[in-house]
Amino acid sequence: MTVDEKLDGILSTILARNPGEAEFHQAAREVFESLGRVVAKRPDYLEDALIDRLCEPERQIIFRVPWTDDKGQVHVNRGFRVQYNSALGPYKGGLRFHPSVNLSIIKFLGFEQIFKNALTGLPIGGGKGGSDFDPKDRSDGEIMRFCQSFMTELFRHIGDKTDVPAGDIGVGGREVGWMFGQYRRLTNRFEAGVLTGKGLSYGGSLARTEATGYGTVYFVQSMLERQGTSIEGHRTVVSGSGNVAIYAMEKAMKLGARIIACSDSSGYVVDEEGIDLDLVREIKEVRRARIGDYVKTRKDATFIATGKGVIWDVPCDIALPCATQNELTARDAGVLIKNGVRVVAEGANMPCTPDAVEAFRKAGILFAPGKAANAGGVATSALEMQQNASRDRWTFDQTKDRLGVIMRNIHDTCAETAEEYGEPGDYVLGANIGGFIRVAEAMRAQGVI
Ligand code: NDP
Ligand code: 2IT
């Protein structure tokens, strides 16, 4: 895909102003590749530097996070919060704790989040944050002290009407709890809606934990229904074994798919009898151990360490990359296509490289981009905010059913927008344009700010 000449100059300026930010460049380029068709129909979107403003975060906060380990040694990490766009609502997006975190990664995630949140149709702007802190092999006490130190700076920048963080890689319910506690202590306010993904005992929403993985599978279901078929009986491979992967596996299994393989950063397991999800949860959620432990219990399964192979070599009908960015390359796409893959849906953010996406497009594979397929998590965060604002609590089914409707609407918006803009079945184009128009309209209405 190429960038329309009317947009080429804008993109070049953005890339030059943000040197060395490879992931941000990748995310921006992908959106620009879709926008040519919009500005051809609506040249007014080129006025008032609207697209240039959309690409420049409203605010970027970078801060020092000092903390003390169990041996009394002091460490310093870097904290980030990029408040990207609040035209549609308070900044909303997760916090990622992983040693790879840098400004480029947080900006790519924040940029994607703007369009994703717009697609949900709910009143949430886009933001993202995190730290290069590595929680692996750290004690509970160390992680708690880190979370408290992180929040001791972040608290002055967030609020239920300003910016509402949640989890992402390395940040789950436990970490959100520690950060919420510190926020409450520092502000002397029980402001439930300042964070989402909270525990159920202090303002969390039922079904938020499940929402991203479930939502991704609902999206796949909608795509397949449109083709007159279903998930049932399909061989499915899911990368990762964290929050998104586990609940994608759970929902896909409930709908009759056969899950053959999953992974973590140490390698992947293949179980032709079907992945034992209870065992994966025990290993990853309870023991917080490595996925290789799976074969100690399931003797017929195999474990392949990273370096010896990649999970996408396992033949499947449905591939759900649910681990991290750029985990599925053109080489992997080639193998998947050769092995007859029918659907690829991104549970993670930007897991497929641009040339992998292009390969799927050329081969006519049903491809769901992350900003549409994984929007169920943030959508349910917005439902948690609604419950907090009204001091209410909904049942699991009430929340899950709303998630189902939201995912169906996102699917239909993407499908209909792709058709309207001349590329039926192109969910990448549909998601980018569908999200862009909602944000662009709100930005235009609110003037040059
Ligand atoms: P978790 O921390 O719960 O799980 C992450 C999983 O991915 C783990 O299995 C982890 O392995 C693996 N992983 C992480 N980094 C790498 C890496 N560099 N190489 C290989 N494997 C890796 O995170 P989530 O499940 O929450 O997030 C997964 C993806 O989904 C991310 O892209 C995130 O941005 C996206 N996402 C998350 C949402 C949410 O609600 N949580 C919502 C929408 C998108 P290991 O255990 O070895 O670290
Ligand atoms: O990437 C994402 O959408 C998330 N990590 C969830 C963000 C949220 O605010 O629930």
Coordinates of C-alpha atoms and ligand atoms in Angstrom, one line a residue:
M1 CA 0.0 0.0 0.0
T2 CA 1.2 3.5 -0.7
V3 CA 0.4 6.9 0.8
D4 CA -1.6 9.3 -1.3
E5 CA 0.5 12.3 -2.6
K6 CA -1.8 14.8 -0.7
L7 CA -0.8 13.1 2.5
D8 CA 2.8 12.3 1.7
G9 CA 4.2 15.6 2.8
I10 CA 2.3 15.5 6.2
L11 CA 3.6 12.0 6.9
S12 CA 7.2 12.9 6.0
T13 CA 7.1 15.9 8.4
I14 CA 5.7 13.6 11.2
L15 CA 8.4 11.0 10.6
A16 CA 11.1 13.6 10.5
R17 CA 9.8 15.3 13.8
N18 CA 9.9 12.0 15.6
P19 CA 13.2 10.4 14.6
G20 CA 14.1 6.9 15.6
E21 CA 10.6 6.0 16.7
A22 CA 10.2 2.9 14.5
E23 CA 7.0 1.5 16.1
F24 CA 5.3 5.0 16.0
H25 CA 6.3 5.4 12.4
Q26 CA 4.8 2.0 11.6
A27 CA 1.5 2.7 13.2
A28 CA 1.2 6.2 11.6
R29 CA 2.1 5.0 8.1
E30 CA -0.6 2.3 8.3
V31 CA -3.3 4.8 9.1
F32 CA -2.0 7.2 6.4
E33 CA -2.2 4.4 3.8
S34 CA -5.9 4.3 4.5
L35 CA -6.6 8.0 4.6
G36 CA -6.0 8.8 0.9
R37 CA -9.5 7.5 0.1
V38 CA -11.0 9.8 2.8
V39 CA -9.4 13.0 1.7
A40 CA -10.3 12.2 -1.9
K41 CA -14.0 12.4 -0.8
R42 CA -13.6 14.9 1.9
P43 CA -10.7 17.3 1.1
D44 CA -11.9 19.5 4.0
Y45 CA -10.1 17.1 6.3
L46 CA -6.9 18.5 4.9
E47 CA -7.7 22.0 6.3
D48 CA -6.6 23.5 9.5
A49 CA -3.7 21.0 9.8
L50 CA -6.3 18.6 11.3
I51 CA -4.3 15.4 10.4
D52 CA -1.0 17.0 11.6
R53 CA -2.7 17.9 14.9
L54 CA -4.1 14.4 15.3
C55 CA -0.6 13.0 15.0
E56 CA 0.9 15.3 17.7
P57 CA 0.0 14.1 21.2
E58 CA -1.8 16.7 23.3
R59 CA 0.6 16.1 26.1
Q60 CA 3.6 13.7 26.8
I61 CA 4.7 13.1 30.4
I62 CA 8.0 11.3 31.1
F63 CA 9.1 10.8 34.7
R64 CA 11.6 9.2 37.1
V65 CA 10.4 6.1 39.1
P66 CA 12.8 5.2 41.9
W67 CA 12.1 2.1 44.0
T68 CA 14.0 -0.1 46.4
D69 CA 14.3 -3.9 45.9
D70 CA 14.2 -6.5 48.7
K71 CA 17.9 -6.3 49.3
G72 CA 17.7 -2.6 49.9
Q73 CA 19.2 -1.6 46.5
V74 CA 17.7 1.4 44.8
H75 CA 16.7 1.2 41.1
V76 CA 15.5 3.9 38.7
N77 CA 13.0 3.3 35.9
R78 CA 11.4 5.6 33.4
G79 CA 7.6 6.2 33.5
F80 CA 5.5 7.5 30.6
R81 CA 2.0 8.7 30.0
V82 CA 1.2 10.0 26.5
Q83 CA -2.1 11.8 26.6
Y84 CA -2.8 11.7 22.9
N85 CA -6.3 12.9 22.0
S86 CA -9.2 13.9 24.2
A87 CA -11.7 15.1 21.5
L88 CA -14.1 12.3 22.2
G89 CA -13.6 11.9 26.0
P90 CA -11.0 11.6 28.8
Y91 CA -7.7 10.0 27.7
K92 CA -8.2 6.3 28.0
G93 CA -5.7 3.4 27.6
G94 CA -3.5 1.0 29.4
L95 CA -0.2 1.0 31.2
R96 CA 2.5 -1.4 30.1
F97 CA 5.3 -2.6 32.3
H98 CA 7.9 -4.4 30.2
P99 CA 11.7 -3.8 29.7
S100 CA 11.2 -3.0 26.0
V101 CA 9.0 0.1 26.8
N102 CA 10.2 3.4 25.3
L103 CA 8.6 6.5 24.0
S104 CA 8.1 5.1 20.5
I105 CA 6.2 2.1 21.8
I106 CA 4.0 4.2 24.1
K107 CA 3.3 6.6 21.2
F108 CA 2.4 3.8 18.8
L109 CA 0.0 2.3 21.4
G110 CA -1.5 5.7 22.2
F111 CA -2.0 6.6 18.5
E112 CA -3.7 3.3 17.8
Q113 CA -5.8 3.8 20.9
I114 CA -7.4 7.0 19.5
F115 CA -8.9 5.1 16.6
K116 CA -9.8 2.0 18.6
N117 CA -11.6 4.0 21.2
A118 CA -13.5 6.0 18.6
L119 CA -14.6 2.7 17.0
T120 CA -16.3 1.6 20.2
G121 CA -18.7 4.5 19.9
L122 CA -18.2 5.3 23.6
P123 CA -17.0 8.7 25.0
I124 CA -13.3 7.9 25.4
G125 CA -10.2 9.7 24.0
G126 CA -6.8 8.0 23.5
G127 CA -3.8 7.6 25.7
K128 CA -1.2 5.1 26.8
G129 CA 1.5 4.8 29.4
G130 CA 3.9 2.5 31.2
S131 CA 7.4 1.9 32.2
D132 CA 10.6 0.0 31.3
F133 CA 10.3 -1.8 34.6
D134 CA 10.6 -5.6 34.3
P135 CA 8.3 -7.4 36.8
K136 CA 9.8 -10.8 35.9
D137 CA 11.3 -12.6 39.0
R138 CA 10.4 -9.6 41.2
S139 CA 8.6 -10.3 44.6
D140 CA 5.1 -9.0 45.3
G141 CA 6.7 -6.5 47.7
E142 CA 9.0 -5.1 45.0
I143 CA 6.2 -4.9 42.4
M144 CA 3.9 -3.1 45.0
R145 CA 6.6 -0.6 45.8
F146 CA 7.2 0.0 42.2
C147 CA 3.5 0.6 41.5
Q148 CA 3.3 3.0 44.5
S149 CA 6.3 5.0 43.3
F150 CA 4.9 5.1 39.7
M151 CA 1.6 6.4 41.0
T152 CA 3.3 8.9 43.3
E153 CA 4.1 10.9 40.1
L154 CA 1.3 9.8 37.8
F155 CA -1.5 10.7 40.2
R156 CA -1.3 14.5 39.5
H157 CA -1.9 13.9 35.7
I158 CA -4.9 11.6 35.9
G159 CA -8.5 11.7 37.1
D160 CA -11.9 10.3 36.2
K161 CA -12.6 13.2 33.9
T162 CA -9.0 13.7 32.7
D163 CA -7.2 10.5 32.0
V164 CA -8.2 6.9 33.0
P165 CA -5.4 4.3 32.8
A166 CA -5.9 0.5 32.9
G167 CA -3.8 -2.6 32.4
D168 CA -1.7 -3.9 29.4
I169 CA 1.3 -6.2 29.2
G170 CA 2.7 -6.7 32.8
V171 CA -0.2 -4.8 34.4
G172 CA -3.2 -6.8 35.6
G173 CA -5.7 -6.6 38.4
R174 CA -3.0 -7.0 41.1
E175 CA -1.0 -4.0 39.8
V176 CA -4.1 -1.9 39.2
G177 CA -5.1 -2.5 42.8
W178 CA -1.8 -1.3 44.2
M179 CA -1.9 1.8 42.0
F180 CA -5.5 2.5 43.0
G181 CA -4.6 2.2 46.6
Q182 CA -1.8 4.7 46.3
Y183 CA -4.0 7.1 44.3
R184 CA -6.6 7.0 47.0
R185 CA -4.0 7.6 49.7
L186 CA -2.4 10.5 47.9
T187 CA -5.6 12.3 46.9
N188 CA -7.8 11.3 49.9
R189 CA -10.5 10.5 47.4
F190 CA -12.3 7.3 46.6
E191 CA -12.5 8.2 42.9
A192 CA -13.5 4.8 41.5
G193 CA -13.5 5.9 37.8
V194 CA -9.8 7.0 37.8
L195 CA -8.6 3.5 36.8
T196 CA -10.3 0.5 35.2
G197 CA -9.6 -3.2 35.4
K198 CA -10.1 -2.8 39.2
G199 CA -10.9 -5.7 41.5
L200 CA -14.6 -6.5 42.0
S201 CA -14.5 -5.6 45.7
Y202 CA -13.7 -1.9 45.0
G203 CA -15.4 -0.8 41.8
G204 CA -14.3 -3.2 39.1
S205 CA -16.6 -4.5 36.5
L206 CA -17.6 -8.1 36.0
A207 CA -16.4 -9.3 32.5
R208 CA -13.6 -6.7 32.2
T209 CA -11.0 -9.4 32.8
E210 CA -12.5 -11.5 30.0
A211 CA -13.4 -8.7 27.7
T212 CA -10.4 -8.3 25.3
G213 CA -10.1 -12.0 24.5
Y214 CA -13.8 -12.6 24.3
G215 CA -14.2 -9.5 22.1
T216 CA -11.6 -10.7 19.7
V217 CA -13.4 -14.0 19.3
Y218 CA -16.8 -12.3 18.9
F219 CA -15.2 -10.3 16.0
V220 CA -13.9 -13.5 14.4
Q221 CA -17.4 -14.9 14.8
S222 CA -18.9 -11.9 13.0
M223 CA -16.4 -12.2 10.1
L224 CA -17.1 -15.9 9.7
E225 CA -20.9 -15.4 9.9
R226 CA -20.7 -12.9 7.1
Q227 CA -19.1 -15.8 5.0
G228 CA -21.9 -18.1 6.1
T229 CA -19.7 -20.2 8.4
S230 CA -18.6 -20.4 12.1
I231 CA -15.7 -21.0 14.4
E232 CA -16.8 -24.5 15.3
G233 CA -14.3 -27.3 14.6
H234 CA -11.6 -24.9 13.4
R235 CA -8.0 -25.5 14.4
T236 CA -6.8 -22.4 16.2
V237 CA -3.4 -21.2 17.3
V238 CA -3.1 -18.4 19.9
S239 CA 0.2 -16.7 20.7
G240 CA 0.8 -15.5 24.3
S241 CA -0.7 -16.9 27.5
G242 CA -1.5 -13.7 29.3
N243 CA -4.8 -11.9 29.8
V244 CA -5.9 -11.6 26.2
A245 CA -4.7 -15.0 25.1
I246 CA -6.3 -16.9 27.9
Y247 CA -9.8 -15.4 27.4
A248 CA -9.5 -15.7 23.6
M249 CA -8.8 -19.4 24.1
E250 CA -11.7 -19.8 26.6
K251 CA -14.3 -18.2 24.3
A252 CA -13.0 -19.9 21.2
M253 CA -13.2 -23.3 23.0
K254 CA -16.8 -22.5 24.2
L255 CA -17.7 -21.9 20.6
G256 CA -16.3 -25.2 19.5
A257 CA -12.9 -24.3 18.2
R258 CA -9.9 -26.6 18.8
I259 CA -7.0 -24.8 20.4
I260 CA -3.8 -26.5 19.4
A261 CA -1.0 -24.2 20.6
C262 CA -0.2 -21.2 22.8
S263 CA 3.1 -19.6 23.9
D264 CA 4.9 -17.1 26.1
S265 CA 8.2 -15.3 25.6
S266 CA 10.2 -18.5 26.3
G267 CA 8.6 -20.7 23.5
Y268 CA 5.4 -22.5 22.6
V269 CA 3.5 -25.6 23.4
V270 CA 1.6 -27.8 20.9
D271 CA -1.1 -30.2 22.2
E272 CA -3.0 -32.0 19.5
E273 CA -5.5 -33.2 22.0
G274 CA -6.5 -29.5 22.6
I275 CA -4.8 -27.1 25.0
D276 CA -5.7 -27.7 28.7
L277 CA -6.7 -24.2 29.6
D278 CA -6.9 -24.8 33.4
L279 CA -3.3 -26.0 33.3
V280 CA -2.2 -22.9 31.4
R281 CA -3.9 -20.7 33.9
E282 CA -2.4 -22.5 36.8
I283 CA 1.1 -22.1 35.3
K284 CA 0.8 -18.5 34.1
E285 CA -1.7 -16.9 36.5
V286 CA -1.1 -18.7 39.8
R287 CA 2.5 -19.9 39.7
R288 CA 3.6 -17.1 37.3
A289 CA 5.9 -19.7 35.7
R290 CA 7.1 -20.5 32.2
I291 CA 4.8 -22.2 29.6
G292 CA 7.3 -25.0 29.2
D293 CA 6.0 -26.5 32.5
Y294 CA 2.9 -27.5 30.5
V295 CA 4.7 -30.7 29.2
K296 CA 5.6 -31.8 32.7
T297 CA 1.9 -32.6 33.2
R298 CA 0.7 -33.2 29.6
K299 CA 3.2 -35.8 28.5
D300 CA 2.0 -36.0 24.9
A301 CA 2.3 -32.3 24.3
T302 CA 5.5 -30.7 23.0
F303 CA 7.4 -27.6 24.0
I304 CA 9.5 -25.7 21.5
A305 CA 11.8 -23.1 23.0
T306 CA 12.0 -19.7 21.3
G307 CA 14.9 -19.8 18.8
K308 CA 14.1 -23.2 17.6
G309 CA 10.9 -22.3 15.9
V310 CA 7.9 -20.0 15.9
I311 CA 4.3 -20.8 16.8
W312 CA 3.0 -19.8 13.4
D313 CA 4.7 -23.0 12.0
V314 CA 1.8 -24.9 13.6
P315 CA -0.8 -25.5 10.9
C316 CA -4.2 -23.9 11.7
D317 CA -7.4 -22.4 10.3
I318 CA -7.5 -19.5 12.7
A319 CA -4.5 -17.6 14.0
L320 CA -4.9 -15.2 16.9
P321 CA -1.7 -13.3 17.7
C322 CA -2.3 -12.2 21.3
A323 CA 1.2 -11.5 22.7
T324 CA 3.0 -8.4 21.4
Q325 CA 3.9 -6.1 18.5
N326 CA 5.6 -7.4 15.4
E327 CA 5.5 -11.0 16.6
L328 CA 4.1 -12.3 13.2
T329 CA 6.4 -11.5 10.2
A330 CA 6.1 -11.9 6.4
R331 CA 7.9 -15.2 6.7
D332 CA 5.3 -16.4 9.3
A333 CA 2.4 -15.1 7.1
G334 CA 3.8 -17.1 4.2
V335 CA 3.9 -20.3 6.3
L336 CA 0.3 -19.7 7.6
I337 CA -1.0 -19.1 4.1
K338 CA 0.7 -22.2 2.8
N339 CA -0.8 -24.2 5.6
G340 CA -4.3 -22.9 4.7
V341 CA -5.1 -20.3 7.3
R342 CA -8.5 -18.7 6.8
V343 CA -8.7 -16.0 9.5
V344 CA -6.1 -13.9 11.3
A345 CA -7.4 -11.6 14.1
E346 CA -5.1 -9.4 16.1
G347 CA -5.8 -9.8 19.9
A348 CA -2.6 -7.9 20.6
N349 CA -1.7 -4.4 19.4
M350 CA 0.0 -4.4 15.9
P351 CA 1.3 -8.0 16.2
C352 CA 1.6 -8.4 12.5
T353 CA 4.3 -6.6 10.6
P354 CA 3.1 -4.5 7.6
D355 CA 4.5 -7.0 5.0
A356 CA 2.7 -9.8 6.9
V357 CA -0.6 -7.8 6.6
E358 CA 0.1 -7.2 2.9
A359 CA 0.6 -10.9 2.4
F360 CA -2.7 -11.7 4.0
R361 CA -4.4 -9.1 2.0
K362 CA -3.0 -10.4 -1.3
A363 CA -3.9 -14.0 -0.4
G364 CA -7.5 -12.9 0.4
I365 CA -7.3 -14.1 4.1
L366 CA -9.9 -12.6 6.5
F367 CA -7.8 -10.2 8.5
A368 CA -9.0 -8.3 11.6
P369 CA -6.7 -5.4 12.7
G370 CA -6.1 -5.0 16.4
K371 CA -7.7 -1.6 16.7
A372 CA -11.0 -3.3 15.8
A373 CA -10.5 -6.8 17.0
N374 CA -9.1 -6.1 20.5
A375 CA -11.4 -3.1 21.3
G376 CA -13.5 -5.2 23.6
G377 CA -11.2 -4.6 26.5
V378 CA -11.2 -0.8 26.4
A379 CA -15.0 -0.8 25.6
T380 CA -15.6 -2.8 28.8
S381 CA -13.4 -0.3 30.6
A382 CA -15.7 2.4 29.4
L383 CA -18.6 0.3 30.8
E384 CA -16.7 0.1 34.1
M385 CA -16.5 3.9 34.1
Q386 CA -20.3 4.1 33.5
Q387 CA -20.9 1.8 36.5
N388 CA -18.5 3.9 38.6
A389 CA -20.1 7.2 37.6
S390 CA -23.6 5.9 38.5
R391 CA -22.4 4.1 41.6
D392 CA -23.9 1.0 40.1
R393 CA -22.9 -2.6 39.4
W394 CA -24.1 -4.7 36.5
T395 CA -24.3 -8.5 36.3
F396 CA -21.8 -10.5 34.3
D397 CA -24.3 -11.2 31.6
Q398 CA -25.5 -7.6 31.4
T399 CA -21.9 -6.5 30.8
K400 CA -20.9 -9.4 28.5
D401 CA -24.1 -8.8 26.4
R402 CA -23.2 -5.2 25.9
L403 CA -19.7 -6.2 24.9
G404 CA -21.2 -8.5 22.3
V405 CA -23.3 -5.7 20.9
I406 CA -20.4 -3.3 20.8
M407 CA -18.1 -5.8 19.0
R408 CA -20.8 -6.6 16.5
N409 CA -21.2 -2.8 15.9
I410 CA -17.5 -2.4 15.4
H411 CA -17.4 -5.3 13.0
D412 CA -20.3 -3.8 11.0
T413 CA -18.8 -0.3 11.0
C414 CA -15.5 -1.7 9.6
A415 CA -17.2 -3.9 7.0
E416 CA -19.6 -1.1 5.9
T417 CA -16.9 1.6 5.8
A418 CA -14.6 -0.7 3.7
E419 CA -17.4 -1.2 1.3
E420 CA -18.3 2.5 1.1
Y421 CA -14.7 3.3 0.3
G422 CA -14.4 0.7 -2.4
E423 CA -12.6 -2.2 -0.8
P424 CA -15.2 -4.7 0.5
G425 CA -13.7 -7.1 3.0
D426 CA -10.7 -4.8 3.9
Y427 CA -11.1 -4.5 7.6
V428 CA -7.8 -2.5 8.0
L429 CA -9.2 0.2 5.7
G430 CA -12.6 0.1 7.4
A431 CA -11.2 0.4 10.9
N432 CA -8.8 3.2 10.1
I433 CA -11.4 5.2 8.2
G434 CA -14.3 4.5 10.6
G435 CA -12.2 5.5 13.6
F436 CA -10.6 8.5 11.9
I437 CA -14.0 10.1 10.8
R438 CA -15.4 10.0 14.3
V439 CA -12.3 11.7 15.8
A440 CA -11.9 14.1 12.9
E441 CA -15.5 15.3 13.2
A442 CA -15.1 16.0 16.9
M443 CA -11.8 17.8 16.4
R444 CA -13.3 20.0 13.7
A445 CA -16.2 20.9 15.8
Q446 CA -14.0 21.9 18.7
G447 CA -11.8 24.3 16.7
V448 CA -8.1 24.7 16.4
I449 CA -6.7 23.4 19.7
Ligands
NDP1 P1 0.0 -10.0 29.6 O1 1.1 -9.4 30.3 O2 -1.2 -10.6 30.4 O3 0.5 -11.2 28.7 C1 1.4 -11.0 27.6 C2 1.7 -12.3 27.0 O4 2.5 -12.0 25.8 C3 2.6 -13.2 27.9 O5 2.3 -14.6 27.5 C4 4.0 -12.8 27.5 O6 4.9 -13.8 27.8 C5 3.8 -12.6 26.0 N1 4.8 -11.6 25.6 C6 4.9 -10.3 26.0 N2 6.0 -9.7 25.4 C7 6.5 -10.6 24.6 C8 7.7 -10.5 23.8 N3 8.4 -9.4 23.7 N4 7.9 -11.7 23.1 C9 7.2 -12.8 23.3 N5 6.1 -12.9 24.0 C10 5.8 -11.8 24.7 O7 -0.6 -8.9 28.6 P2 -2.0 -8.9 27.8 O8 -2.5 -10.2 27.5 O9 -2.8 -7.9 28.5 O10 -1.5 -8.1 26.4 C11 -1.2 -8.8 25.3 C12 -1.4 -7.9 24.1 O11 -2.7 -7.5 24.0 C13 -0.5 -6.7 24.1 O12 -0.2 -6.3 22.7 C14 -1.5 -5.6 24.6 O13 -1.2 -4.3 24.2 C15 -2.8 -6.1 23.9 N6 -4.1 -5.7 24.5 C16 -4.4 -5.9 25.8 C17 -5.6 -5.5 26.3 C18 -6.0 -5.8 27.7 O14 -7.1 -5.5 28.1 N7 -5.1 -6.4 28.6 C19 -6.6 -4.8 25.5 C20 -6.2 -4.7 24.1 C21 -5.0 -5.1 23.6 P3 5.7 -13.8 29.2 O15 4.7 -14.4 30.2 O16 6.9 -14.8 28.9 O17 6.2 -12.4 29.4
2IT2 O1 -4.7 -1.8 24.4 C1 -5.7 -1.6 25.0 O2 -6.8 -1.3 24.5 C2 -5.7 -1.9 26.5 N1 -4.6 -2.3 27.0 C3 -6.9 -1.7 27.3 C4 -7.0 -0.2 27.7 C5 -8.1 0.1 28.7 O3 -8.2 1.3 29.0 O4 -8.9 -0.8 29.1

